[in-house]
XYZ file of C-alpha atoms in Angstrom:
203
model
C -129.032 40.022 -53.322
C -127.501 43.096 -51.683
C -128.051 45.474 -54.563
C -126.775 48.566 -52.708
C -123.701 47.001 -51.051
C -120.445 47.876 -52.766
C -117.976 45.038 -53.286
C -114.398 44.548 -54.367
C -111.901 47.381 -54.674
C -110.724 49.826 -57.306
C -108.060 47.278 -58.303
C -110.298 44.209 -58.759
C -111.686 43.143 -62.135
C -115.040 41.479 -62.819
C -115.590 39.725 -66.150
C -118.998 38.291 -67.098
C -119.192 35.862 -70.041
C -122.684 34.746 -71.097
C -124.315 32.865 -73.950
C -126.460 29.900 -74.865
C -125.565 26.264 -74.301
C -122.969 25.254 -76.873
C -121.711 28.810 -77.400
C -118.253 28.073 -75.998
C -118.464 30.071 -72.764
C -116.723 27.606 -70.499
C -113.743 27.022 -72.780
C -113.235 30.748 -73.293
C -113.689 31.625 -69.613
C -111.224 28.955 -68.505
C -108.660 30.151 -71.032
C -109.032 33.786 -69.942
C -108.459 32.804 -66.319
C -105.568 30.478 -67.207
C -103.812 33.177 -69.226
C -103.915 35.560 -66.256
C -102.542 33.164 -63.654
C -103.188 32.759 -59.927
C -105.381 35.413 -58.319
C -108.258 35.234 -60.795
C -111.215 33.095 -59.707
C -113.511 31.282 -62.123
C -117.176 31.107 -61.075
C -119.215 28.770 -63.279
C -122.998 28.975 -63.027
C -123.333 25.344 -64.034
C -121.020 24.115 -61.272
C -122.696 26.133 -58.529
C -126.247 25.304 -59.603
C -126.020 21.734 -60.910
C -123.096 20.297 -58.927
C -123.113 22.093 -55.582
C -126.833 22.896 -55.238
C -128.136 20.211 -57.604
C -131.244 22.259 -58.277
C -133.317 22.840 -61.415
C -133.188 26.324 -62.881
C -136.780 27.164 -61.967
C -138.530 29.823 -59.893
C -137.436 30.193 -56.291
C -134.032 28.566 -56.668
C -130.997 29.559 -54.622
C -128.608 29.835 -57.568
C -128.868 33.608 -58.244
C -128.190 34.558 -54.628
C -125.497 31.873 -54.308
C -123.708 33.251 -57.364
C -124.057 36.793 -56.019
C -122.603 35.875 -52.616
C -119.745 33.862 -54.142
C -118.658 36.606 -56.538
C -118.881 39.297 -53.848
C -116.835 37.224 -51.398
C -114.068 36.692 -53.931
C -113.959 40.339 -55.013
C -113.932 41.477 -51.376
C -110.891 39.261 -50.784
C -108.921 40.750 -53.648
C -109.554 38.224 -56.398
C -110.392 39.145 -59.947
C -113.456 37.130 -61.010
C -114.550 35.580 -64.300
C -118.246 34.685 -64.034
C -119.604 32.485 -66.815
C -122.856 30.759 -67.629
C -126.034 30.853 -69.652
C -127.323 33.308 -67.040
C -130.611 34.033 -68.810
C -131.358 37.740 -68.498
C -134.938 37.159 -67.341
C -133.809 35.297 -64.213
C -130.174 36.236 -63.633
C -130.128 39.716 -65.167
C -131.008 41.549 -61.929
C -128.268 39.673 -60.052
C -125.565 40.275 -62.638
C -126.498 43.914 -63.220
C -126.459 44.513 -59.445
C -123.005 42.936 -59.176
C -121.661 45.137 -61.952
C -123.194 48.258 -60.396
C -121.869 47.394 -56.921
C -118.328 46.521 -57.989
C -115.828 49.258 -57.128
C -113.372 48.114 -59.784
C -113.562 47.588 -63.539
C -116.420 45.383 -64.766
C -117.113 44.184 -68.295
C -119.733 41.911 -69.851
C -119.534 39.733 -72.964
C -122.309 37.907 -74.795
C -121.464 35.071 -77.187
C -124.038 35.529 -79.936
C -123.957 32.133 -81.644
C -126.802 30.952 -83.937
C -128.815 27.991 -82.698
C -127.742 25.641 -85.509
C -124.092 26.316 -84.698
C -124.601 25.577 -80.992
C -126.151 22.242 -81.965
C -123.240 21.461 -84.273
C -120.757 22.198 -81.499
C -122.742 20.129 -79.032
C -122.572 17.163 -81.406
C -118.775 17.095 -80.962
C -118.879 16.886 -77.154
C -118.655 13.767 -74.962
C -122.000 14.680 -73.355
C -123.786 14.676 -76.719
C -126.156 11.925 -75.522
C -127.124 13.762 -72.325
C -129.606 16.080 -74.032
C -131.051 16.638 -77.483
C -131.223 19.451 -79.991
C -134.928 19.817 -79.185
C -134.062 20.393 -75.525
C -131.423 22.916 -76.520
C -134.019 24.736 -78.612
C -136.175 25.111 -75.521
C -133.312 26.677 -73.586
C -132.109 28.904 -76.437
C -132.606 32.673 -76.123
C -131.607 34.750 -79.135
C -129.878 38.051 -78.402
C -130.216 37.620 -74.630
C -128.004 40.577 -73.717
C -127.964 42.255 -70.299
C -128.197 45.774 -71.665
C -125.442 47.173 -69.433
C -123.091 49.929 -70.553
C -120.146 48.610 -72.527
C -121.537 45.100 -73.014
C -119.663 43.518 -75.915
C -121.304 41.048 -78.291
C -118.977 38.421 -79.784
C -120.289 36.835 -82.961
C -119.770 33.418 -84.566
C -116.910 34.597 -86.797
C -114.655 35.267 -83.812
C -112.205 32.408 -83.309
C -111.503 30.885 -79.914
C -108.132 32.627 -79.714
C -109.527 35.954 -80.863
C -112.331 35.793 -78.293
C -109.925 35.002 -75.454
C -107.554 37.794 -76.486
C -110.371 40.320 -76.872
C -111.847 39.589 -73.442
C -108.454 39.605 -71.738
C -107.571 42.945 -73.319
C -110.907 44.739 -72.911
C -111.396 43.576 -69.336
C -107.946 44.698 -68.232
C -106.787 41.223 -67.203
C -104.124 41.175 -69.912
C -102.360 44.155 -68.324
C -103.176 43.492 -64.655
C -100.435 42.339 -62.293
C -100.910 38.834 -60.824
C -100.936 38.378 -57.062
C -97.500 38.289 -55.376
C -97.850 34.531 -54.801
C -98.973 33.924 -58.367
C -97.708 31.206 -60.634
C -96.538 32.411 -64.053
C -99.314 32.890 -66.577
C -99.471 30.383 -69.394
C -100.652 30.563 -72.946
C -103.948 28.729 -73.112
C -104.109 25.972 -75.721
C -107.042 25.923 -78.126
C -109.921 23.791 -76.861
C -110.455 20.254 -78.025
C -113.461 19.979 -80.281
C -115.226 18.010 -77.564
C -115.045 21.107 -75.337
C -116.588 23.570 -77.764
C -119.578 24.193 -75.536
C -120.337 24.260 -71.880
C -123.423 23.181 -69.999
C -126.979 22.076 -70.345
C -129.655 24.633 -69.563
C -132.037 22.950 -67.147
């Protein structure tokens, strides 16, 4: 991580969406990006770590630095960025806090504070329900795992999908930002299917 290297510009926007497995991060992050249009990149922790690197989330992994480099590259090339994932504070906190501190533009962080039983209920509606168990989810679960950065916003279980998307888009500045000149028109994101209520496994 290059903690002292500034990245992005005064016109770029960085949005960080975190929470436990089954909290709904991926669905919300994708909808926020979709509502903005072209010119906003979506960086998913699960895709970089599990699909591209195919590494376990243990000590010494490349994922934190890979995420850092990816987000910085996109911001430096004029993209707004939505970063989403479990991003446990103990391991990923230094990386995410450094990104926020180094970003020249507007940064905002959101934590989906969803009770464990509700994450399990949501997971039970997903196609990948057989891939891991509630006991495994309990091992990954971290209650109140906030970053502790200025302006971090906690979104509770009473916030609907649409409300959460609208809140993040408005507070982050994406709702009022101008798309890139080559952008496709923004679209209104449909509500997620029940099978997409959550996001990724945590190991």
